Tab-separated table of C-alpha atoms and ligand atoms in Angstrom:
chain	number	residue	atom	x	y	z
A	1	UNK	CA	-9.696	-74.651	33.790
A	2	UNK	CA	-11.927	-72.238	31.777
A	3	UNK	CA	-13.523	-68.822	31.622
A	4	UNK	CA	-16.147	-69.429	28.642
A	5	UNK	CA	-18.756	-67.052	26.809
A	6	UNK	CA	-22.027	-68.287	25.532
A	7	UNK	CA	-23.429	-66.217	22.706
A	8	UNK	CA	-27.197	-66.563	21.988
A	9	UNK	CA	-30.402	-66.611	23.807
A	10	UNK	CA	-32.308	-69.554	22.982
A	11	UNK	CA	-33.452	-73.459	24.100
A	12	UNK	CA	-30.562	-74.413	22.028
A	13	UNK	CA	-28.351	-72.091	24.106
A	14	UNK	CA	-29.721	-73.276	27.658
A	15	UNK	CA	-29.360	-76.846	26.310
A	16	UNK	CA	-25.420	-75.831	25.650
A	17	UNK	CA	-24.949	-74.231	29.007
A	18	UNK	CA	-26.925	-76.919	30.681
A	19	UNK	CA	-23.946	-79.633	29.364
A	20	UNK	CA	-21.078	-77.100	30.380
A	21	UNK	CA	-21.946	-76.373	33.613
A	22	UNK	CA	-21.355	-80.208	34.382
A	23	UNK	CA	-17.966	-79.640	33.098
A	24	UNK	CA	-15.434	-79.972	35.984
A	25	UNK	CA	-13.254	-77.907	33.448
A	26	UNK	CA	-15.458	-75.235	33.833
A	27	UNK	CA	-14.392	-72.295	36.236
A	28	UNK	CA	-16.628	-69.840	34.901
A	29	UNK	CA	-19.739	-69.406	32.425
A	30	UNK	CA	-21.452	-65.953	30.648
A	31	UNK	CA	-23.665	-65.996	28.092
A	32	UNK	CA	-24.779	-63.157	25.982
A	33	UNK	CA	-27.696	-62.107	25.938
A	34	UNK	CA	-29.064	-64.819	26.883
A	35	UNK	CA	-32.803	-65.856	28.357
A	36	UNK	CA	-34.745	-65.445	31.646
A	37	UNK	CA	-33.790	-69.006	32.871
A	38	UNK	CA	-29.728	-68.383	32.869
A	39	UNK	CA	-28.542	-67.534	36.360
A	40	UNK	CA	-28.150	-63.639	36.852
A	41	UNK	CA	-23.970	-63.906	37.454
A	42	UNK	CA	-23.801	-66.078	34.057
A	43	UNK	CA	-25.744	-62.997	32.108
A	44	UNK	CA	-23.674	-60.061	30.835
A	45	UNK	CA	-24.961	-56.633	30.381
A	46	UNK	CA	-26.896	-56.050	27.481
A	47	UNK	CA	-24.034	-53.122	26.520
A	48	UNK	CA	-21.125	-55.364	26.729
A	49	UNK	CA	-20.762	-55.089	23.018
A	50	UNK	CA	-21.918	-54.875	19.728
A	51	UNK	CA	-21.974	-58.716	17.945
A	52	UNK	CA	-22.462	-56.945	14.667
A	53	UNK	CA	-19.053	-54.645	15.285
A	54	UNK	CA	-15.856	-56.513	15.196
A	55	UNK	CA	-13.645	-54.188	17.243
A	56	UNK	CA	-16.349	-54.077	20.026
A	57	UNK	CA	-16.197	-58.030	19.981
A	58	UNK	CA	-12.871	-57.966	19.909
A	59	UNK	CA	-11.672	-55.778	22.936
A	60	UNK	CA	-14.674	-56.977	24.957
A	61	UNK	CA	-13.212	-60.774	24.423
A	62	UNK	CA	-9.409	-60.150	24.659
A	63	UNK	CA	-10.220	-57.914	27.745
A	64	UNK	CA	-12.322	-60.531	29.498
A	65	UNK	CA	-9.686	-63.528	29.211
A	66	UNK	CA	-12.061	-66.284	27.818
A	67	UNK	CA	-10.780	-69.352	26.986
A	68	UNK	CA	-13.263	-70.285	24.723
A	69	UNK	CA	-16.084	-68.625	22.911
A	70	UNK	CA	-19.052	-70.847	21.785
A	71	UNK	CA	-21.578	-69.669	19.537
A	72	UNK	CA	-25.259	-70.691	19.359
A	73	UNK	CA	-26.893	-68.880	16.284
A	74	UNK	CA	-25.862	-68.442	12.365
A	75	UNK	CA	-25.835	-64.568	12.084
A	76	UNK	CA	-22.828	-64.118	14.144
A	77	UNK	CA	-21.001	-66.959	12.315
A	78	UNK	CA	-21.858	-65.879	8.740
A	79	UNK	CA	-21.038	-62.229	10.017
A	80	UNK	CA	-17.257	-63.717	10.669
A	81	UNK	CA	-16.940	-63.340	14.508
A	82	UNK	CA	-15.038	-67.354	13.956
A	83	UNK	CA	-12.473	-65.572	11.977
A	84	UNK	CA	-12.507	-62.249	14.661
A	85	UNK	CA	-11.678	-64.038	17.444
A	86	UNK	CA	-9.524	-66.536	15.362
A	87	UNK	CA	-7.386	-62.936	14.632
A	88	UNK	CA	-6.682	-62.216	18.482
A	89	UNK	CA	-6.084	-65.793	18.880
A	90	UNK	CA	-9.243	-66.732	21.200
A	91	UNK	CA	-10.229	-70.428	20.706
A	92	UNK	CA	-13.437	-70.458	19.145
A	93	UNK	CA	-16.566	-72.748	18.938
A	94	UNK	CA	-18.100	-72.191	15.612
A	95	UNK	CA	-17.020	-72.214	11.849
A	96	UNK	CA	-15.237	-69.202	9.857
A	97	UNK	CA	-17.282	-66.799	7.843
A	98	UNK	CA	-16.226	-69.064	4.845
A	99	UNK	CA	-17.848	-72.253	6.041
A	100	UNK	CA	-20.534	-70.540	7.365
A	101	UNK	CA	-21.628	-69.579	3.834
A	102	UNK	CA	-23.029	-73.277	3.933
A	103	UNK	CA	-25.675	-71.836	5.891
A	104	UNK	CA	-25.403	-68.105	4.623
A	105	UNK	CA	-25.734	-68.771	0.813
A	106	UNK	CA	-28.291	-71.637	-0.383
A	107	UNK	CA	-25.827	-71.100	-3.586
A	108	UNK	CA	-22.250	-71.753	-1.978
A	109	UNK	CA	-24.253	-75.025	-0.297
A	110	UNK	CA	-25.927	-76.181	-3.655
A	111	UNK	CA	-21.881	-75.563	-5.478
A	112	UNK	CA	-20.196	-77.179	-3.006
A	113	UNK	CA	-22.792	-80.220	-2.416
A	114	UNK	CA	-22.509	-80.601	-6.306
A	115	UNK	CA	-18.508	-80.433	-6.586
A	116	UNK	CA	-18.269	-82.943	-3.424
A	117	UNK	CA	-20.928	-85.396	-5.155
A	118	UNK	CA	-23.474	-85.172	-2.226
A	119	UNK	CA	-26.700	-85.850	-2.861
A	120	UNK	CA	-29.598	-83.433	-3.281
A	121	UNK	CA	-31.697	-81.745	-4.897
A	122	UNK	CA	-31.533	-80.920	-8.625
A	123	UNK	CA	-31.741	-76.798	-8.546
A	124	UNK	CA	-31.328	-73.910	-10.739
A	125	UNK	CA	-30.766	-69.868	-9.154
A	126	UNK	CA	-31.887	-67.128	-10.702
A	127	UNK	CA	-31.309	-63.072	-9.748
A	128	UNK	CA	-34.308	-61.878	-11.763
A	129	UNK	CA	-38.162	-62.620	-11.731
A	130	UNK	CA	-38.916	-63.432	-16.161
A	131	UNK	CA	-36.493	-66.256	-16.021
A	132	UNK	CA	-37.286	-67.848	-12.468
A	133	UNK	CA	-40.855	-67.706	-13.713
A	134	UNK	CA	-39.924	-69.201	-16.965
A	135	UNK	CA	-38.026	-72.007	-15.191
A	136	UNK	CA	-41.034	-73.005	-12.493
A	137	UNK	CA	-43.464	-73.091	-15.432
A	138	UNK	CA	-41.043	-75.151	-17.570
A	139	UNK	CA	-40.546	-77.784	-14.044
A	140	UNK	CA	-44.192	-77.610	-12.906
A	141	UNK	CA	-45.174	-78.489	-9.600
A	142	UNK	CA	-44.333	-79.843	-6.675
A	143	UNK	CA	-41.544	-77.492	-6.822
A	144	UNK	CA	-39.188	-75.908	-3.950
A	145	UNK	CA	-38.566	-72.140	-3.985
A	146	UNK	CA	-36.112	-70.772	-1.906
A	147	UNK	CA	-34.948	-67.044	-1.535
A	148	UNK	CA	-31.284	-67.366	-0.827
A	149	UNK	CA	-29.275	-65.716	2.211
A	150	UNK	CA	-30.485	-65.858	5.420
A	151	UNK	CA	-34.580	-65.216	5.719
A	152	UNK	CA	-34.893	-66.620	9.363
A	153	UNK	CA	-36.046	-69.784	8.182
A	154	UNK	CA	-38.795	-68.361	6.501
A	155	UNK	CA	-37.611	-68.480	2.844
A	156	UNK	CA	-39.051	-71.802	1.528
A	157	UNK	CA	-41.684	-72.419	0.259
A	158	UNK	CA	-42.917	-75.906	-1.006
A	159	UNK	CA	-45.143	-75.189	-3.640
A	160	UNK	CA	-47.408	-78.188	-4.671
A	161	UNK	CA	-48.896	-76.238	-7.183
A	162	UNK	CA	-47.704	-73.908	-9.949
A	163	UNK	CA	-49.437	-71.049	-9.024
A	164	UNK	CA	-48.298	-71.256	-5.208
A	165	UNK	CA	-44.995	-70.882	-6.614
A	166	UNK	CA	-45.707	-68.575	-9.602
A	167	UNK	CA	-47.083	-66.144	-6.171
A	168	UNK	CA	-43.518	-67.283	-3.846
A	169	UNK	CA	-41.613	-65.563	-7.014
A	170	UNK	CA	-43.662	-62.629	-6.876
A	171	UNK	CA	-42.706	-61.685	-3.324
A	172	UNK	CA	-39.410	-62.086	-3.590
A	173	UNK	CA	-38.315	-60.282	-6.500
A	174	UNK	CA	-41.409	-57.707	-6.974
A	175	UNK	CA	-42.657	-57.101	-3.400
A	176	UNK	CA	-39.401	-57.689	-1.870
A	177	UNK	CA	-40.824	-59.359	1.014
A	178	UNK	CA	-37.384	-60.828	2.189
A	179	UNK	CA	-35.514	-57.810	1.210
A	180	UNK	CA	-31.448	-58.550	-0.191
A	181	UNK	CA	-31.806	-61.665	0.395
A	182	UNK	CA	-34.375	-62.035	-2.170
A	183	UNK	CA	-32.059	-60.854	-5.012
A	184	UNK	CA	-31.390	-64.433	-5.693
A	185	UNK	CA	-33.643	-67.455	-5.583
A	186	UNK	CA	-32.726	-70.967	-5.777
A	187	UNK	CA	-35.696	-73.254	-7.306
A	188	UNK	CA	-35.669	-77.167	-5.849
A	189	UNK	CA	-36.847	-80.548	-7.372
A	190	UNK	CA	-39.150	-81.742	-4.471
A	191	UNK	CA	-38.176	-84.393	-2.144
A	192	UNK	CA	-40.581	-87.032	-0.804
A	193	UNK	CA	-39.684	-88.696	2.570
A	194	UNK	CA	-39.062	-88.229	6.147
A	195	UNK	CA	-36.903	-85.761	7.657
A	196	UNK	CA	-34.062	-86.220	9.924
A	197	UNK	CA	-31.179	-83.687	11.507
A	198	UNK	CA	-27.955	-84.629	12.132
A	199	UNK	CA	-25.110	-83.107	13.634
A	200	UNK	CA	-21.462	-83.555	12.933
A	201	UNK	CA	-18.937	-82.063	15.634
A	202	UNK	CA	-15.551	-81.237	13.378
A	203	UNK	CA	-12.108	-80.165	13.960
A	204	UNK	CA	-10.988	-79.695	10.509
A	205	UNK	CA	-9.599	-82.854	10.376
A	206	UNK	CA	-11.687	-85.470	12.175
A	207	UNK	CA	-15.712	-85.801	13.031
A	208	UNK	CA	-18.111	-87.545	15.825
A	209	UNK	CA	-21.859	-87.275	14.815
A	210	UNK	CA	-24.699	-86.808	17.630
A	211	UNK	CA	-28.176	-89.172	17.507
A	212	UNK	CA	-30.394	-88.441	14.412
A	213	UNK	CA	-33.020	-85.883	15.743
A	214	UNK	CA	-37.107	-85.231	14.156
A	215	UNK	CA	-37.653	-82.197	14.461
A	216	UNK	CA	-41.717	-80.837	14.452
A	217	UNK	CA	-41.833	-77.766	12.131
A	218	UNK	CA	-45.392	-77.076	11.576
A	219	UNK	CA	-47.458	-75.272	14.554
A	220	UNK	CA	-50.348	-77.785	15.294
A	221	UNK	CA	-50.411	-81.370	15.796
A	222	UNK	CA	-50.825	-83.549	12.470
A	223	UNK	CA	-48.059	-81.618	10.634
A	224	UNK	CA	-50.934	-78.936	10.277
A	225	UNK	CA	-50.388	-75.073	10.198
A	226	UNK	CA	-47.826	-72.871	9.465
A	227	UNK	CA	-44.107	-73.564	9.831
A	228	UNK	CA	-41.976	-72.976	12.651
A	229	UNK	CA	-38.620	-72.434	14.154
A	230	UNK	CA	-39.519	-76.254	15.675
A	231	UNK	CA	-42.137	-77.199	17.964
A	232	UNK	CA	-40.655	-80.421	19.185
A	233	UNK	CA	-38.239	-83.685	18.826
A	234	UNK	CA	-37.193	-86.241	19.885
A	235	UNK	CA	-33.855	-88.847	19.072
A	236	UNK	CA	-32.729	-91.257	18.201
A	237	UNK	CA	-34.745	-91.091	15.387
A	238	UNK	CA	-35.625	-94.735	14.023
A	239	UNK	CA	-35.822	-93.588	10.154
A	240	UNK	CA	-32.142	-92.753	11.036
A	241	UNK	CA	-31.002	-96.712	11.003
A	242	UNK	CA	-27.589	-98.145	10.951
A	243	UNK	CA	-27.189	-98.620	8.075
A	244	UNK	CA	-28.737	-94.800	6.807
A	245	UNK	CA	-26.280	-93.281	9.201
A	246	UNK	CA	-23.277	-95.493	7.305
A	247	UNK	CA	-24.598	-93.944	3.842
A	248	UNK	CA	-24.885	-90.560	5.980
A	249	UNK	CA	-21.297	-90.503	6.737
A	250	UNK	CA	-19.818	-91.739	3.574
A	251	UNK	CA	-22.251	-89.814	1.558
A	252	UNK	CA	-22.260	-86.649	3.247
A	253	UNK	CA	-19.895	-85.503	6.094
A	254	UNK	CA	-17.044	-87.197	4.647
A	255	UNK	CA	-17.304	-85.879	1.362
A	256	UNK	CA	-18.249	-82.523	2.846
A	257	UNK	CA	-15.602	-82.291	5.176
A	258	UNK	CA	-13.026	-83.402	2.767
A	259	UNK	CA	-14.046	-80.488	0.175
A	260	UNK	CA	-13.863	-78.106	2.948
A	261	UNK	CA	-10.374	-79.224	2.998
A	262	UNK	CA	-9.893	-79.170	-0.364
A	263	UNK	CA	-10.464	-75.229	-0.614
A	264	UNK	CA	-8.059	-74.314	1.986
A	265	UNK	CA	-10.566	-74.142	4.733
A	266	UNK	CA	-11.092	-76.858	7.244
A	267	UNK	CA	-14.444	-76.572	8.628
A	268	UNK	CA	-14.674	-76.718	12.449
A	269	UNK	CA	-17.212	-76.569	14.885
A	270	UNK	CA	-21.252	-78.198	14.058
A	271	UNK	CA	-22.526	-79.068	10.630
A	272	UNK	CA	-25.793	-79.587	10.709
A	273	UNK	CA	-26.955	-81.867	8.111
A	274	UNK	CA	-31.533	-81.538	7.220
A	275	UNK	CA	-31.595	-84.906	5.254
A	276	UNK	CA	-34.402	-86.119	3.381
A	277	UNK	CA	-34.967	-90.005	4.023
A	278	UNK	CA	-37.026	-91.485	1.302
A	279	UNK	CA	-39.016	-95.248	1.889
A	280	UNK	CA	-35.354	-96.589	0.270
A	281	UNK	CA	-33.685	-95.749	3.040
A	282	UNK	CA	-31.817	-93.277	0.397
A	283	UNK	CA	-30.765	-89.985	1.902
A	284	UNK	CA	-30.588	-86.088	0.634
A	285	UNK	CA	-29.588	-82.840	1.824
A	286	UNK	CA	-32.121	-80.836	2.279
A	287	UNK	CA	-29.800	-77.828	3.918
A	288	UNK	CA	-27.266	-77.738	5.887
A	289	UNK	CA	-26.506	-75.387	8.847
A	290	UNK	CA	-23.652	-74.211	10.547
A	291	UNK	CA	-24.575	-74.222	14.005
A	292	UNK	CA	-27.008	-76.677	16.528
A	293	UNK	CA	-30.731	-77.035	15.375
A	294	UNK	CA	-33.191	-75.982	17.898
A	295	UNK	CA	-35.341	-77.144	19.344
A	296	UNK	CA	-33.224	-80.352	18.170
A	297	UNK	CA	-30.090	-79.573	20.662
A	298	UNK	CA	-32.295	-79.806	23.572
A	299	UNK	CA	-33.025	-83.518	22.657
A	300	UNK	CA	-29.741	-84.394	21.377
A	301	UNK	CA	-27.464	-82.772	24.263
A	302	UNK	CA	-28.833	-85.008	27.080
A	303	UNK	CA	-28.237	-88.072	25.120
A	304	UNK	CA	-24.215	-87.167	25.629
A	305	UNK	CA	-22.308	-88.509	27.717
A	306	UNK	CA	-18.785	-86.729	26.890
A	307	UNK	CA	-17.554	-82.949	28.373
A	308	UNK	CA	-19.131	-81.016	25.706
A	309	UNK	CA	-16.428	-78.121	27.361
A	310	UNK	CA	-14.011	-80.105	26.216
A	311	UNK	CA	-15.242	-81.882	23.052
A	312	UNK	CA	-15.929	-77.890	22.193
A	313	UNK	CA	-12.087	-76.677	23.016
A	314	UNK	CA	-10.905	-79.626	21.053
A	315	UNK	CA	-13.129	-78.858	18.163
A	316	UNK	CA	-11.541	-75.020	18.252
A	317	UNK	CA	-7.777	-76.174	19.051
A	318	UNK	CA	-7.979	-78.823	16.522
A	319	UNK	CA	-7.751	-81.971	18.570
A	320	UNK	CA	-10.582	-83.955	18.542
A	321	UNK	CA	-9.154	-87.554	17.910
A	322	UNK	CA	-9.456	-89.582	20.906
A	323	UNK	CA	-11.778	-87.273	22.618
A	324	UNK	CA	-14.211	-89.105	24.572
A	325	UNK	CA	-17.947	-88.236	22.897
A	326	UNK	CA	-19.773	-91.488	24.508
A	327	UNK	CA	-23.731	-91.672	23.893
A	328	UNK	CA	-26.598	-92.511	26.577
A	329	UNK	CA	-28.687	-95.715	25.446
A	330	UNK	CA	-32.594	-94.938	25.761
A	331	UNK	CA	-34.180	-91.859	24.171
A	332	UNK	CA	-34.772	-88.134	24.528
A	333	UNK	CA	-37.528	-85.750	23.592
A	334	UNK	CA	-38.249	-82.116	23.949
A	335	UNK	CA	-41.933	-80.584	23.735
A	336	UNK	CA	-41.582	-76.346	22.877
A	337	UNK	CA	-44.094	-74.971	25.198
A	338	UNK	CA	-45.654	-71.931	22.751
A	339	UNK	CA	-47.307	-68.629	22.844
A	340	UNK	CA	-50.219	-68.486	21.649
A	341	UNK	CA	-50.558	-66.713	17.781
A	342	UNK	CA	-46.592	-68.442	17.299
A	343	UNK	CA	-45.261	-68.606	14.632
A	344	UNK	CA	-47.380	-64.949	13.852
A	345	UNK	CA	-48.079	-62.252	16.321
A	346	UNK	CA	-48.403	-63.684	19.694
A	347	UNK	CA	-48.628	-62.786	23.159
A	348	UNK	CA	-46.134	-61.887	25.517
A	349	UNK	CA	-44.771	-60.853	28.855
A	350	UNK	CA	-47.138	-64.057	29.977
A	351	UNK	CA	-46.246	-64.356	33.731
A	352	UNK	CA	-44.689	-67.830	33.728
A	353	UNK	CA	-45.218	-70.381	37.237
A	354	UNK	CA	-43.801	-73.226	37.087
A	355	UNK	CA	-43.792	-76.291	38.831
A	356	UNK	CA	-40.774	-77.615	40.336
A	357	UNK	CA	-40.271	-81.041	39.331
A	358	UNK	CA	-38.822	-83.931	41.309
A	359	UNK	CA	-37.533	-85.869	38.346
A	360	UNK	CA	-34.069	-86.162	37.553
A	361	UNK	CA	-34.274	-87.051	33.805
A	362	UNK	CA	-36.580	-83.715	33.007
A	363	UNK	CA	-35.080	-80.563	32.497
A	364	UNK	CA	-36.474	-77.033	31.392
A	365	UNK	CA	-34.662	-75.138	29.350
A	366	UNK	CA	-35.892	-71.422	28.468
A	367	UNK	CA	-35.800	-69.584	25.319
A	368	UNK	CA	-38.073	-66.660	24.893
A	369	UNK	CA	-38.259	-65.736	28.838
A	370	UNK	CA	-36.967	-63.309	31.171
A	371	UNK	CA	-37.205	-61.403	34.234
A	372	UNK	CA	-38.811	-58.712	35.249
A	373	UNK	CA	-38.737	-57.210	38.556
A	374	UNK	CA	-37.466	-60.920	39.682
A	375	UNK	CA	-40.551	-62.171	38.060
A	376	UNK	CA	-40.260	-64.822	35.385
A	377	UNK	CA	-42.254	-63.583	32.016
A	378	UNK	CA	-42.616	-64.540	28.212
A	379	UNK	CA	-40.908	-62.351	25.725
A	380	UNK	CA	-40.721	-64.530	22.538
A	381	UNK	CA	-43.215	-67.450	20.556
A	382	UNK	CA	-41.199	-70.272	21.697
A	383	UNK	CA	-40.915	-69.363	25.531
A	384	UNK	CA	-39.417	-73.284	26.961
A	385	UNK	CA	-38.576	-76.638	25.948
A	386	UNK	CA	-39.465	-79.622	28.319
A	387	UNK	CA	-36.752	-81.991	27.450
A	388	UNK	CA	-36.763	-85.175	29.103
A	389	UNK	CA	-34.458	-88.277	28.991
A	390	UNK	CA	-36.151	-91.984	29.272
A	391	UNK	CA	-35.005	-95.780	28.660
A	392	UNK	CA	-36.794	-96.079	25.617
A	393	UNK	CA	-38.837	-93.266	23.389
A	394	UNK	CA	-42.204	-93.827	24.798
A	395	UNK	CA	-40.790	-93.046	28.413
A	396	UNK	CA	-38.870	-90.234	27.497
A	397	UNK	CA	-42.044	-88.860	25.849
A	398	UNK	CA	-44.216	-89.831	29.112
A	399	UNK	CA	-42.313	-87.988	31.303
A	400	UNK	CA	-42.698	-84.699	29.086
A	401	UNK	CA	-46.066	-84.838	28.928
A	402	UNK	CA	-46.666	-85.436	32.707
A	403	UNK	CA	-45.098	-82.261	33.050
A	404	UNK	CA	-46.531	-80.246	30.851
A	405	UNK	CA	-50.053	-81.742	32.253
A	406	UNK	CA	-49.264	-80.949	35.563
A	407	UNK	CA	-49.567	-77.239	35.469
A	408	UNK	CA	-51.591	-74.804	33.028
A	409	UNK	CA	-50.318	-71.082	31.758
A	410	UNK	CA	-52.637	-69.124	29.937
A	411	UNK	CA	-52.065	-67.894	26.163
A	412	UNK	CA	-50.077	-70.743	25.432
A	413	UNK	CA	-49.839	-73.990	23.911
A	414	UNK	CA	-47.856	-76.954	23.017
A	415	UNK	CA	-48.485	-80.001	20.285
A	416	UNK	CA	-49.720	-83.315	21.932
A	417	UNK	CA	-47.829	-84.806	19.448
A	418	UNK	CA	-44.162	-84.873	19.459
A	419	UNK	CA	-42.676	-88.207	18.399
A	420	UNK	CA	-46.242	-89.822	18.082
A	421	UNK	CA	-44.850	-91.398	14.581
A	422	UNK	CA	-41.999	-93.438	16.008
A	423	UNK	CA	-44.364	-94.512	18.644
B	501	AMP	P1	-35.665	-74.770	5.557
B	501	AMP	O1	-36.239	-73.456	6.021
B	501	AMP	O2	-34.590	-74.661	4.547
B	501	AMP	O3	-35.346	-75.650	6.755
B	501	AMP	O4	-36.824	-75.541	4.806
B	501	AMP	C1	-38.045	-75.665	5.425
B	501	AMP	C2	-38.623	-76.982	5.124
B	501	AMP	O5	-38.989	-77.045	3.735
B	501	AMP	C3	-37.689	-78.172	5.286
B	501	AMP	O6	-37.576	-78.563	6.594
B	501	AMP	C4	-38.395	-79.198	4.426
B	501	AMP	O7	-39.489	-79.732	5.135
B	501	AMP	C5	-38.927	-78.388	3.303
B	501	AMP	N1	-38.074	-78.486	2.108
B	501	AMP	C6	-37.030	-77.717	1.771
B	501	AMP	N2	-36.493	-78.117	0.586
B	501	AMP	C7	-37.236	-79.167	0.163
B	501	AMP	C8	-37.209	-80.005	-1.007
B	501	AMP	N3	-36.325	-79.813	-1.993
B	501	AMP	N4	-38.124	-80.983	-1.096
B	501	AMP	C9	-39.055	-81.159	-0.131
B	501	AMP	N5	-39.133	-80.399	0.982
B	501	AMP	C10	-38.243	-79.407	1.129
B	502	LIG	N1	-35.015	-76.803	14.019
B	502	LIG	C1	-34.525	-76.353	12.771
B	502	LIG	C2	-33.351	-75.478	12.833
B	502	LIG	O1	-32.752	-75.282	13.855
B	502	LIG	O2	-32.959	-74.949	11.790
């Protein structure tokens, strides 16, 4: 039986505790901080620690027993709480601060990629501005610039002119828009094709990967406006066939994993693999991540039909093989209902009614909501996800929709278009 904490406070996050709670291993479930949709006895006091100190993690964790800590975002990871906990000898979902680099440094990716023969993107890095500049002019465009270290996503830019990436180099190293991480950029050959995201579940030693997910990054339907944390998706992805997952694993996690190996560090927990497909059926790595894609994870979780308690525990303790993972046939999508001004300055504490619904294969999960005064409000851009499980993809993406028709919230929004192109 076990006592587990849930660190984060997002879709991807309510989508994780959504799976546990049908654990019959479970006995009991926190989360910090987490959102206004997690049951008040599951949510710890915003003062229970400090994720950013390690002896406040620490003490909290070895005083409250868990059995298992799972963690949802990067900045924790890439901080090292995998190798904190690992210290006190608390089982741990989530990579070490070494693996995590994979996310933390578009470098350490780009070097290991390279060494392990994966493919990707030619690149080049630069720490200064006259050489970078040199280098973009010498490539011309379409070109990918990319300010390395963490910059919430909002990093990249893909430049299909010179001077949109002449202007990307200026922020970064003379207005400093991204601050230290923009001491170091990391310039891309472009890739043409469709994305995909797919997650790998790793002990160290052996992998299971989860349905290829689309994600939605731009704001408005048609691709248009500016990117996003994710506005929608939906899996199994077609562009994601047979025999592209075959090349995926034999291309990319094996040689991945196996290199993690290689350097004395095992990588365990989710590696999250952004591939480029191009009309070939050829994959790239775009990026990877060390944690679930959201909104992807709201998509992809409902497709399982495994314990995700214990496919987690095994992932920690190292004893995946065997473990059951099984998939759902049909399909799954999730629509991000939005405030309105997201991914900019939008409006919040939007009083939130919703419909209950009667459907068993439609679940909300919140991100950006909370209570106040027992009243359910917005507090971030992407406030839920509608995810919603069907036999095929059209269903799943029916059953969304009728939801999201059904009722109307002012200052928001949500695209009409989420997995229109595998229609
Ligand atoms: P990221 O913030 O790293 O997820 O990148 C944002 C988006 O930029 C990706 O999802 C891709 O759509 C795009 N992108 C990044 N690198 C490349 C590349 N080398 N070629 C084409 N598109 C890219
Ligand atoms: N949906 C993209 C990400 O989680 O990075």
């Amino acid at each position: 039986m076990s006592k587990i904490l849930l660190i984060g406070s997002g879709g991807r996050e309510s989508a994780i505790a959504f799976k546990l709670r049908q654990s019959s291993k479970l006995t009991s479930l926190h989360v910090f901080p987490g959102n206004g949709g997690f049951p008040d006895n599951e949510i710890l006091a915003a003062n229970s620690f400090d994720l950013k100190d390690k002896s406040s993690v620490q003490s909290f964790i070895q005083k409250n027993e868990y059995d298992l800590v799972v963690v949802g975002p990067e900045d924790p990871l890439v901080d090292g709480i995998g190798d904190w906990l690992a210290e006190i000898g608390i089982p741990v979902f989530g990579p070490s601060a070494y693996c995590a680099q994979i996310e933390g440094s578009k470098e350490f990716a780009k070097a290991l990629m390279i060494e392990a023969g994966v493919p990707t993107a030619k690149y080049a890095s630069f720490t200064d501005y006259d050489s970078s500049l040199a280098y973009v002019r010498k490539e011309g465009a379409p070109i990918v610039v990319k300010a390395d270290g963490l910059a919430a996503g909002k990093g990249v830019t893909v430049c299909t002119e010179l001077s949109q990436a002449e202007q990307a180099l200026k922020e970064i190293f003379l207005d400093h828009k991204f601050g230290k991480s923009g001491s170091r950029v990391v310039i891309e050959e472009f890739m043409d094709g469709q994305e995909a995201s797919i997650f790998a579940i790793s002990d160290g030693e052996t992998y299971f990967t989860l349905p290829a997910a689309q994600d939605h990054k731009r704001a408005y339907d048609g691709d248009l406006g500016p990117n996003t944390g994710g506005m929608g998706a939906y899996c199994p992805a077609p562009i994601a066939s047979e025999e592209v997952l075959q090349k995926v694993n034999t291309r990319v996690f094996q040689p991945m994993f196996e290199a993690f190996r290689k350097k004395g560090h095992p990588y365990k927990g989710l590696l999250y693999a952004g591939l480029m497909i191009d009309s070939k059926g050829e994959p790239k790595v775009v990026e990877f991540n060390c944690r679930f894609g959201d909104p992807e994870t709201q998509c992809v979780l409902p497709m399982l039909e495994g314990d995700l308690l214990e496919i987690f525990m095994a992932s920690a303790k190292g004893t995946l093989k065997g473990v059951k993972t099984g998939l759902r046939s049909g399909a799954s999508t999730v629509v991000v209902l939005a405030a309105e001004g997201y991914p900019d300055s939008y409006a919040k504490n939007i009083p939130l009614n919703l419909p209950k619904s009667e459907n068993k294969d439609l679940v909300v999960f919140h991100a950006g909501t909370s209570k106040k005064d027992g009243n359910l409000v917005s507090t971030g851009g992407r406030i839920l996800g509608i995810s919603s499980y069907g036999n095929d993809l059209k269903d799943s993406v029916d059953k969304a929709y009728a939801y999201l028709n059904s009722f109307q919230i002012s200052k928001t929004f949500f695209r009409k278009d989420i997995a229109k192109k595998a229609l």
